[in-house]
Amino acid sequence: AQSVTQLDSQVPVFEEAPVELRCNYSSSVSVYLFWYVQYPNQGLQLLLKYLSGSTLVKGINGFEAEFNKSQTSFHLRKPSVHISDTAEYFCAVSATDSWGKLQFGAGTQVVVTP
Amino acid sequence: EPEVTQTPSHQVTQMGQEVILRCVPISNHLYFYWYRQILGQKVEFLVSFYNNEISEKSEIFDDQFSVERPDGSNFTLKIRSTKLEDSAMYFCASSTRSSGRKDTQYFGPGTRLTVL
């Protein structure tokens, strides 16, 4: 079984400041890792994913994440946020031997203010 | 850009009634999923579906629930005899290849189900 912990439920940040959203996971098997974003009144949209290879993954809208196997973490970062980045962000894992079942964290609400 | 659509956006029903939530996945996708999110809780996996069969389901997905692909475009989730605790946002998702593990799941905007 897998579990995902997002350490911050809400992160306030000023426009043009950097942001880091923390995600830790536990699993007895190998996993793939994902970050999804949910804008108000919309569905979940994939930001980026780690399947294998380079541990630094770049996604859409200037986001990147780093997979750290020893720390079982997959933290999401953006060097300079915009007002439009205000949304809820979900970290998720999928066991490599599953049929695509995603296990989500509780989400982190990012609020960007001018 | 193709997207997953869901209808209705909001469904209100009385406890004990049956509801059908509808989804239209992206047209060339082969894997289909339902997730739900109870207010204030995590998004939870319910079921995955491929080649007209359930490929994986969670403990939540008991006999009260069923899924169907009645035609070439729709994917439905039926909840028989709804309970108060079924109130949640239900998300449909789809992905491309026959082995959906690696592929991006594209999510619909959700159906908010309220059971009174």
PDB file of C-alpha atoms in Angstrom:
ATOM      1  CA  ALA A   1       0.000   0.000   0.000  1.00  0.00           C
ATOM      2  CA  GLN A   2       1.050   3.568  -0.575  1.00  0.00           C
ATOM      3  CA  SER A   3       0.425   6.781   1.307  1.00  0.00           C
ATOM      4  CA  VAL A   4       1.131  10.399   0.481  1.00  0.00           C
ATOM      5  CA  THR A   5       1.662  13.234   2.931  1.00  0.00           C
ATOM      6  CA  GLN A   6       1.535  16.861   1.935  1.00  0.00           C
ATOM      7  CA  LEU A   7       3.046  18.704   4.818  1.00  0.00           C
ATOM      8  CA  ASP A   8       1.348  22.056   4.305  1.00  0.00           C
ATOM      9  CA  SER A   9      -2.381  22.503   3.963  1.00  0.00           C
ATOM     10  CA  GLN A  10      -2.070  26.123   2.930  1.00  0.00           C
ATOM     11  CA  VAL A  11       0.829  28.195   1.647  1.00  0.00           C
ATOM     12  CA  PRO A  12       0.455  31.966   1.338  1.00  0.00           C
ATOM     13  CA  VAL A  13       3.001  33.576  -0.971  1.00  0.00           C
ATOM     14  CA  PHE A  14       3.575  36.979  -2.503  1.00  0.00           C
ATOM     15  CA  GLU A  15       3.571  37.468  -6.241  1.00  0.00           C
ATOM     16  CA  GLU A  16       7.016  36.939  -7.826  1.00  0.00           C
ATOM     17  CA  ALA A  17       8.288  35.117  -4.738  1.00  0.00           C
ATOM     18  CA  PRO A  18       9.405  31.478  -4.886  1.00  0.00           C
ATOM     19  CA  VAL A  19       7.260  28.675  -3.551  1.00  0.00           C
ATOM     20  CA  GLU A  20       7.959  25.102  -2.477  1.00  0.00           C
ATOM     21  CA  LEU A  21       5.257  22.543  -1.788  1.00  0.00           C
ATOM     22  CA  ARG A  22       6.351  19.503   0.145  1.00  0.00           C
ATOM     23  CA  CYS A  23       5.324  15.943  -0.560  1.00  0.00           C
ATOM     24  CA  ASN A  24       6.488  12.754   1.116  1.00  0.00           C
ATOM     25  CA  TYR A  25       5.337   9.271   0.298  1.00  0.00           C
ATOM     26  CA  SER A  26       5.646   5.766   1.629  1.00  0.00           C
ATOM     27  CA  SER A  27       5.387   2.603  -0.388  1.00  0.00           C
ATOM     28  CA  SER A  28       6.526  -0.989  -0.203  1.00  0.00           C
ATOM     29  CA  VAL A  29       6.857  -1.088  -4.020  1.00  0.00           C
ATOM     30  CA  SER A  30       8.240   1.175  -6.707  1.00  0.00           C
ATOM     31  CA  VAL A  31       6.047   4.117  -7.592  1.00  0.00           C
ATOM     32  CA  TYR A  32       5.530   6.769 -10.179  1.00  0.00           C
ATOM     33  CA  LEU A  33       5.019  10.289  -8.835  1.00  0.00           C
ATOM     34  CA  PHE A  34       2.747  13.087  -9.993  1.00  0.00           C
ATOM     35  CA  TRP A  35       1.754  16.639  -9.191  1.00  0.00           C
ATOM     36  CA  TYR A  36      -1.705  17.817 -10.205  1.00  0.00           C
ATOM     37  CA  VAL A  37      -3.221  21.295  -9.931  1.00  0.00           C
ATOM     38  CA  GLN A  38      -6.870  22.170  -9.485  1.00  0.00           C
ATOM     39  CA  TYR A  39      -8.014  25.667 -10.333  1.00  0.00           C
ATOM     40  CA  PRO A  40     -11.363  26.818  -8.931  1.00  0.00           C
ATOM     41  CA  ASN A  41     -14.317  24.992 -10.475  1.00  0.00           C
ATOM     42  CA  GLN A  42     -12.098  22.909 -12.729  1.00  0.00           C
ATOM     43  CA  GLY A  43     -10.835  19.344 -12.834  1.00  0.00           C
ATOM     44  CA  LEU A  44      -7.368  18.132 -11.919  1.00  0.00           C
ATOM     45  CA  GLN A  45      -4.642  18.991 -14.421  1.00  0.00           C
ATOM     46  CA  LEU A  46      -1.244  17.303 -14.561  1.00  0.00           C
ATOM     47  CA  LEU A  47       1.676  19.611 -13.806  1.00  0.00           C
ATOM     48  CA  LEU A  48       4.450  17.044 -14.067  1.00  0.00           C
ATOM     49  CA  LYS A  49       5.333  13.429 -13.431  1.00  0.00           C
ATOM     50  CA  TYR A  50       8.331  11.326 -12.521  1.00  0.00           C
ATOM     51  CA  LEU A  51       8.551   7.896 -14.085  1.00  0.00           C
ATOM     52  CA  SER A  52      12.299   7.216 -14.192  1.00  0.00           C
ATOM     53  CA  GLY A  53      15.591   8.807 -15.179  1.00  0.00           C
ATOM     54  CA  SER A  54      16.606  12.294 -14.141  1.00  0.00           C
ATOM     55  CA  THR A  55      15.369  13.116 -10.673  1.00  0.00           C
ATOM     56  CA  LEU A  56      14.661  16.729 -11.616  1.00  0.00           C
ATOM     57  CA  VAL A  57      11.438  16.966 -13.564  1.00  0.00           C
ATOM     58  CA  LYS A  58      10.194  20.068 -15.329  1.00  0.00           C
ATOM     59  CA  GLY A  59       6.517  20.632 -15.900  1.00  0.00           C
ATOM     60  CA  ILE A  60       4.103  23.178 -17.248  1.00  0.00           C
ATOM     61  CA  ASN A  61       3.809  26.787 -16.124  1.00  0.00           C
ATOM     62  CA  GLY A  62       7.397  26.949 -14.850  1.00  0.00           C
ATOM     63  CA  PHE A  63       7.020  24.299 -12.155  1.00  0.00           C
ATOM     64  CA  GLU A  64       9.629  21.673 -11.384  1.00  0.00           C
ATOM     65  CA  ALA A  65       9.966  18.873  -8.869  1.00  0.00           C
ATOM     66  CA  GLU A  66      12.792  16.774  -7.543  1.00  0.00           C
ATOM     67  CA  PHE A  67      12.497  13.110  -6.711  1.00  0.00           C
ATOM     68  CA  ASN A  68      14.564  12.081  -3.701  1.00  0.00           C
ATOM     69  CA  LYS A  69      14.422   8.345  -3.217  1.00  0.00           C
ATOM     70  CA  SER A  70      16.357   8.255   0.057  1.00  0.00           C
ATOM     71  CA  GLN A  71      14.038  10.810   1.626  1.00  0.00           C
ATOM     72  CA  THR A  72      10.957   9.484  -0.223  1.00  0.00           C
ATOM     73  CA  SER A  73      10.084  13.004  -1.240  1.00  0.00           C
ATOM     74  CA  PHE A  74       8.863  14.746  -4.356  1.00  0.00           C
ATOM     75  CA  HIS A  75       8.773  18.460  -3.593  1.00  0.00           C
ATOM     76  CA  LEU A  76       7.332  20.938  -6.080  1.00  0.00           C
ATOM     77  CA  ARG A  77       8.939  24.324  -6.700  1.00  0.00           C
ATOM     78  CA  LYS A  78       8.447  27.455  -8.724  1.00  0.00           C
ATOM     79  CA  PRO A  79      11.012  30.279  -8.621  1.00  0.00           C
ATOM     80  CA  SER A  80       8.523  33.106  -9.175  1.00  0.00           C
ATOM     81  CA  VAL A  81       4.758  32.751  -8.772  1.00  0.00           C
ATOM     82  CA  HIS A  82       1.964  34.678 -10.440  1.00  0.00           C
ATOM     83  CA  ILE A  83      -1.481  35.522  -9.175  1.00  0.00           C
ATOM     84  CA  SER A  84      -2.790  32.903 -11.605  1.00  0.00           C
ATOM     85  CA  ASP A  85      -0.946  30.176  -9.686  1.00  0.00           C
ATOM     86  CA  THR A  86      -3.517  30.455  -6.917  1.00  0.00           C
ATOM     87  CA  ALA A  87      -4.959  26.936  -6.831  1.00  0.00           C
ATOM     88  CA  GLU A  88      -4.896  23.655  -4.953  1.00  0.00           C
ATOM     89  CA  TYR A  89      -1.981  21.352  -5.638  1.00  0.00           C
ATOM     90  CA  PHE A  90      -2.091  17.592  -5.187  1.00  0.00           C
ATOM     91  CA  CYS A  91       0.788  15.162  -4.986  1.00  0.00           C
ATOM     92  CA  ALA A  92      -0.033  11.611  -6.071  1.00  0.00           C
ATOM     93  CA  VAL A  93       1.666   8.249  -6.459  1.00  0.00           C
ATOM     94  CA  SER A  94       0.901   5.189  -8.514  1.00  0.00           C
ATOM     95  CA  ALA A  95       2.461   1.810  -7.856  1.00  0.00           C
ATOM     96  CA  THR A  96       4.365   0.611 -10.892  1.00  0.00           C
ATOM     97  CA  ASP A  97       2.515  -2.706 -10.730  1.00  0.00           C
ATOM     98  CA  SER A  98      -0.973  -1.209 -10.499  1.00  0.00           C
ATOM     99  CA  TRP A  99      -3.481  -0.453 -13.246  1.00  0.00           C
ATOM    100  CA  GLY A 100      -2.970   3.279 -12.866  1.00  0.00           C
ATOM    101  CA  LYS A 101      -4.643   3.798  -9.510  1.00  0.00           C
ATOM    102  CA  LEU A 102      -3.563   7.179  -8.165  1.00  0.00           C
ATOM    103  CA  GLN A 103      -3.147   7.688  -4.434  1.00  0.00           C
ATOM    104  CA  PHE A 104      -3.463  11.385  -3.592  1.00  0.00           C
ATOM    105  CA  GLY A 105      -2.220  13.576  -0.798  1.00  0.00           C
ATOM    106  CA  ALA A 106      -4.583  15.908   1.011  1.00  0.00           C
ATOM    107  CA  GLY A 107      -3.663  18.877  -1.151  1.00  0.00           C
ATOM    108  CA  THR A 108      -1.955  22.212  -0.560  1.00  0.00           C
ATOM    109  CA  GLN A 109      -3.846  25.422  -1.156  1.00  0.00           C
ATOM    110  CA  VAL A 110      -1.560  28.088  -2.608  1.00  0.00           C
ATOM    111  CA  VAL A 111      -2.759  31.657  -2.269  1.00  0.00           C
ATOM    112  CA  VAL A 112      -0.746  34.251  -4.178  1.00  0.00           C
ATOM    113  CA  THR A 113      -1.200  37.875  -3.182  1.00  0.00           C
ATOM    114  CA  PRO A 114       0.146  41.044  -4.814  1.00  0.00           C
TER     115      PRO A 114
ATOM    116  CA  GLU B   1      -7.709  20.500 -26.886  1.00  0.00           C
ATOM    117  CA  PRO B   2      -9.767  17.400 -26.134  1.00  0.00           C
ATOM    118  CA  GLU B   3     -11.126  17.192 -22.621  1.00  0.00           C
ATOM    119  CA  VAL B   4     -13.109  14.920 -20.357  1.00  0.00           C
ATOM    120  CA  THR B   5     -16.635  16.125 -19.724  1.00  0.00           C
ATOM    121  CA  GLN B   6     -19.014  15.191 -16.922  1.00  0.00           C
ATOM    122  CA  THR B   7     -22.730  15.666 -16.443  1.00  0.00           C
ATOM    123  CA  PRO B   8     -24.446  16.898 -14.429  1.00  0.00           C
ATOM    124  CA  SER B   9     -22.195  19.379 -12.663  1.00  0.00           C
ATOM    125  CA  HIS B  10     -24.359  19.113  -9.549  1.00  0.00           C
ATOM    126  CA  GLN B  11     -26.789  16.360  -8.598  1.00  0.00           C
ATOM    127  CA  VAL B  12     -29.071  16.481  -5.578  1.00  0.00           C
ATOM    128  CA  THR B  13     -30.848  13.296  -4.560  1.00  0.00           C
ATOM    129  CA  GLN B  14     -32.757  11.812  -1.672  1.00  0.00           C
ATOM    130  CA  MET B  15     -31.211   9.090   0.455  1.00  0.00           C
ATOM    131  CA  GLY B  16     -32.070   5.676  -0.940  1.00  0.00           C
ATOM    132  CA  GLN B  17     -32.413   6.861  -4.527  1.00  0.00           C
ATOM    133  CA  GLU B  18     -30.272   5.679  -7.412  1.00  0.00           C
ATOM    134  CA  VAL B  19     -28.070   8.104  -9.320  1.00  0.00           C
ATOM    135  CA  ILE B  20     -26.109   7.811 -12.520  1.00  0.00           C
ATOM    136  CA  LEU B  21     -23.142  10.058 -13.073  1.00  0.00           C
ATOM    137  CA  ARG B  22     -22.059  10.444 -16.658  1.00  0.00           C
ATOM    138  CA  CYS B  23     -18.676  11.023 -18.219  1.00  0.00           C
ATOM    139  CA  VAL B  24     -17.467  11.399 -21.771  1.00  0.00           C
ATOM    140  CA  PRO B  25     -13.764  10.466 -21.853  1.00  0.00           C
ATOM    141  CA  ILE B  26     -11.337  11.701 -24.480  1.00  0.00           C
ATOM    142  CA  SER B  27     -12.168   9.849 -27.669  1.00  0.00           C
ATOM    143  CA  ASN B  28      -9.015   7.767 -28.262  1.00  0.00           C
ATOM    144  CA  HIS B  29      -8.508   6.852 -24.612  1.00  0.00           C
ATOM    145  CA  LEU B  30      -8.750   3.255 -23.470  1.00  0.00           C
ATOM    146  CA  TYR B  31      -8.542   3.431 -19.674  1.00  0.00           C
ATOM    147  CA  PHE B  32     -11.240   5.020 -17.551  1.00  0.00           C
ATOM    148  CA  TYR B  33     -11.373   5.868 -13.868  1.00  0.00           C
ATOM    149  CA  TRP B  34     -13.650   7.200 -11.183  1.00  0.00           C
ATOM    150  CA  TYR B  35     -12.405   9.046  -8.113  1.00  0.00           C
ATOM    151  CA  ARG B  36     -14.255  10.897  -5.409  1.00  0.00           C
ATOM    152  CA  GLN B  37     -13.466  13.629  -2.938  1.00  0.00           C
ATOM    153  CA  ILE B  38     -15.555  14.038   0.173  1.00  0.00           C
ATOM    154  CA  LEU B  39     -15.470  17.650   1.355  1.00  0.00           C
ATOM    155  CA  GLY B  40     -12.312  18.301   3.300  1.00  0.00           C
ATOM    156  CA  GLN B  41     -10.806  14.899   2.532  1.00  0.00           C
ATOM    157  CA  LYS B  42      -8.388  13.421   0.015  1.00  0.00           C
ATOM    158  CA  VAL B  43      -9.233  12.484  -3.542  1.00  0.00           C
ATOM    159  CA  GLU B  44      -9.897   8.724  -3.383  1.00  0.00           C
ATOM    160  CA  PHE B  45      -9.657   6.142  -6.125  1.00  0.00           C
ATOM    161  CA  LEU B  46     -12.844   4.165  -6.755  1.00  0.00           C
ATOM    162  CA  VAL B  47     -12.357   2.054  -9.863  1.00  0.00           C
ATOM    163  CA  SER B  48     -10.469   1.622 -13.117  1.00  0.00           C
ATOM    164  CA  PHE B  49     -12.016   0.150 -16.252  1.00  0.00           C
ATOM    165  CA  TYR B  50     -10.500  -1.250 -19.422  1.00  0.00           C
ATOM    166  CA  ASN B  51     -11.826  -3.340 -22.280  1.00  0.00           C
ATOM    167  CA  ASN B  52     -15.315  -3.377 -20.754  1.00  0.00           C
ATOM    168  CA  GLU B  53     -14.094  -4.812 -17.491  1.00  0.00           C
ATOM    169  CA  ILE B  54     -13.126  -3.495 -14.088  1.00  0.00           C
ATOM    170  CA  SER B  55      -9.347  -3.788 -13.817  1.00  0.00           C
ATOM    171  CA  GLU B  56      -8.985  -2.553 -10.262  1.00  0.00           C
ATOM    172  CA  LYS B  57     -11.315  -1.301  -7.540  1.00  0.00           C
ATOM    173  CA  SER B  58     -10.953   0.070  -4.060  1.00  0.00           C
ATOM    174  CA  GLU B  59     -12.597  -1.083  -0.855  1.00  0.00           C
ATOM    175  CA  ILE B  60     -15.026   1.803  -1.233  1.00  0.00           C
ATOM    176  CA  PHE B  61     -16.352   0.362  -4.485  1.00  0.00           C
ATOM    177  CA  ASP B  62     -18.774  -2.165  -3.051  1.00  0.00           C
ATOM    178  CA  ASP B  63     -21.963  -3.672  -4.455  1.00  0.00           C
ATOM    179  CA  GLN B  64     -23.647  -0.300  -4.193  1.00  0.00           C
ATOM    180  CA  PHE B  65     -21.530   0.938  -7.096  1.00  0.00           C
ATOM    181  CA  SER B  66     -21.308  -0.143 -10.698  1.00  0.00           C
ATOM    182  CA  VAL B  67     -19.686   1.192 -13.847  1.00  0.00           C
ATOM    183  CA  GLU B  68     -20.605   0.797 -17.456  1.00  0.00           C
ATOM    184  CA  ARG B  69     -19.553   1.907 -20.886  1.00  0.00           C
ATOM    185  CA  PRO B  70     -22.948   1.730 -22.557  1.00  0.00           C
ATOM    186  CA  ASP B  71     -21.756   2.981 -25.923  1.00  0.00           C
ATOM    187  CA  GLY B  72     -18.566   4.136 -27.615  1.00  0.00           C
ATOM    188  CA  SER B  73     -18.440   7.472 -25.874  1.00  0.00           C
ATOM    189  CA  ASN B  74     -19.996   7.424 -22.406  1.00  0.00           C
ATOM    190  CA  PHE B  75     -18.690   6.011 -19.145  1.00  0.00           C
ATOM    191  CA  THR B  76     -21.107   5.935 -16.239  1.00  0.00           C
ATOM    192  CA  LEU B  77     -20.993   5.438 -12.495  1.00  0.00           C
ATOM    193  CA  LYS B  78     -24.196   4.172 -10.909  1.00  0.00           C
ATOM    194  CA  ILE B  79     -24.792   4.424  -7.197  1.00  0.00           C
ATOM    195  CA  ARG B  80     -27.706   2.335  -5.987  1.00  0.00           C
ATOM    196  CA  SER B  81     -29.558   3.341  -2.837  1.00  0.00           C
ATOM    197  CA  THR B  82     -27.495   6.413  -2.036  1.00  0.00           C
ATOM    198  CA  LYS B  83     -26.419   7.167   1.514  1.00  0.00           C
ATOM    199  CA  LEU B  84     -25.643  10.471   3.172  1.00  0.00           C
ATOM    200  CA  GLU B  85     -21.949   9.581   3.186  1.00  0.00           C
ATOM    201  CA  ASP B  86     -21.960   9.293  -0.607  1.00  0.00           C
ATOM    202  CA  SER B  87     -22.099  13.079  -0.798  1.00  0.00           C
ATOM    203  CA  ALA B  88     -18.876  14.066  -2.545  1.00  0.00           C
ATOM    204  CA  MET B  89     -17.335  15.417  -5.720  1.00  0.00           C
ATOM    205  CA  TYR B  90     -16.965  12.595  -8.228  1.00  0.00           C
ATOM    206  CA  PHE B  91     -14.239  12.861 -10.835  1.00  0.00           C
ATOM    207  CA  CYS B  92     -13.962  10.861 -14.020  1.00  0.00           C
ATOM    208  CA  ALA B  93     -10.574  10.430 -15.695  1.00  0.00           C
ATOM    209  CA  SER B  94      -9.230   8.736 -18.802  1.00  0.00           C
ATOM    210  CA  SER B  95      -5.843   7.811 -20.217  1.00  0.00           C
ATOM    211  CA  THR B  96      -4.467   6.615 -23.527  1.00  0.00           C
ATOM    212  CA  ARG B  97      -2.670   3.312 -23.662  1.00  0.00           C
ATOM    213  CA  SER B  98      -3.733  -0.182 -22.725  1.00  0.00           C
ATOM    214  CA  SER B  99      -1.329  -0.132 -19.790  1.00  0.00           C
ATOM    215  CA  GLY B 100      -2.432   3.019 -18.076  1.00  0.00           C
ATOM    216  CA  ARG B 101       0.118   3.059 -15.313  1.00  0.00           C
ATOM    217  CA  LYS B 102       2.515   5.497 -16.925  1.00  0.00           C
ATOM    218  CA  ASP B 103       0.149   7.632 -18.871  1.00  0.00           C
ATOM    219  CA  THR B 104      -1.313  10.898 -17.819  1.00  0.00           C
ATOM    220  CA  GLN B 105      -4.828  10.655 -16.500  1.00  0.00           C
ATOM    221  CA  TYR B 106      -6.983  13.500 -17.770  1.00  0.00           C
ATOM    222  CA  PHE B 107      -9.656  14.532 -15.316  1.00  0.00           C
ATOM    223  CA  GLY B 108     -13.092  15.947 -15.859  1.00  0.00           C
ATOM    224  CA  PRO B 109     -14.407  18.926 -13.867  1.00  0.00           C
ATOM    225  CA  GLY B 110     -16.388  16.685 -11.520  1.00  0.00           C
ATOM    226  CA  THR B 111     -19.979  16.113 -10.479  1.00  0.00           C
ATOM    227  CA  ARG B 112     -20.935  17.313  -7.030  1.00  0.00           C
ATOM    228  CA  LEU B 113     -23.355  14.804  -5.529  1.00  0.00           C
ATOM    229  CA  THR B 114     -25.441  15.909  -2.580  1.00  0.00           C
ATOM    230  CA  VAL B 115     -27.497  13.274  -0.782  1.00  0.00           C
ATOM    231  CA  LEU B 116     -30.244  14.629   1.466  1.00  0.00           C
TER     232      LEU B 116
END
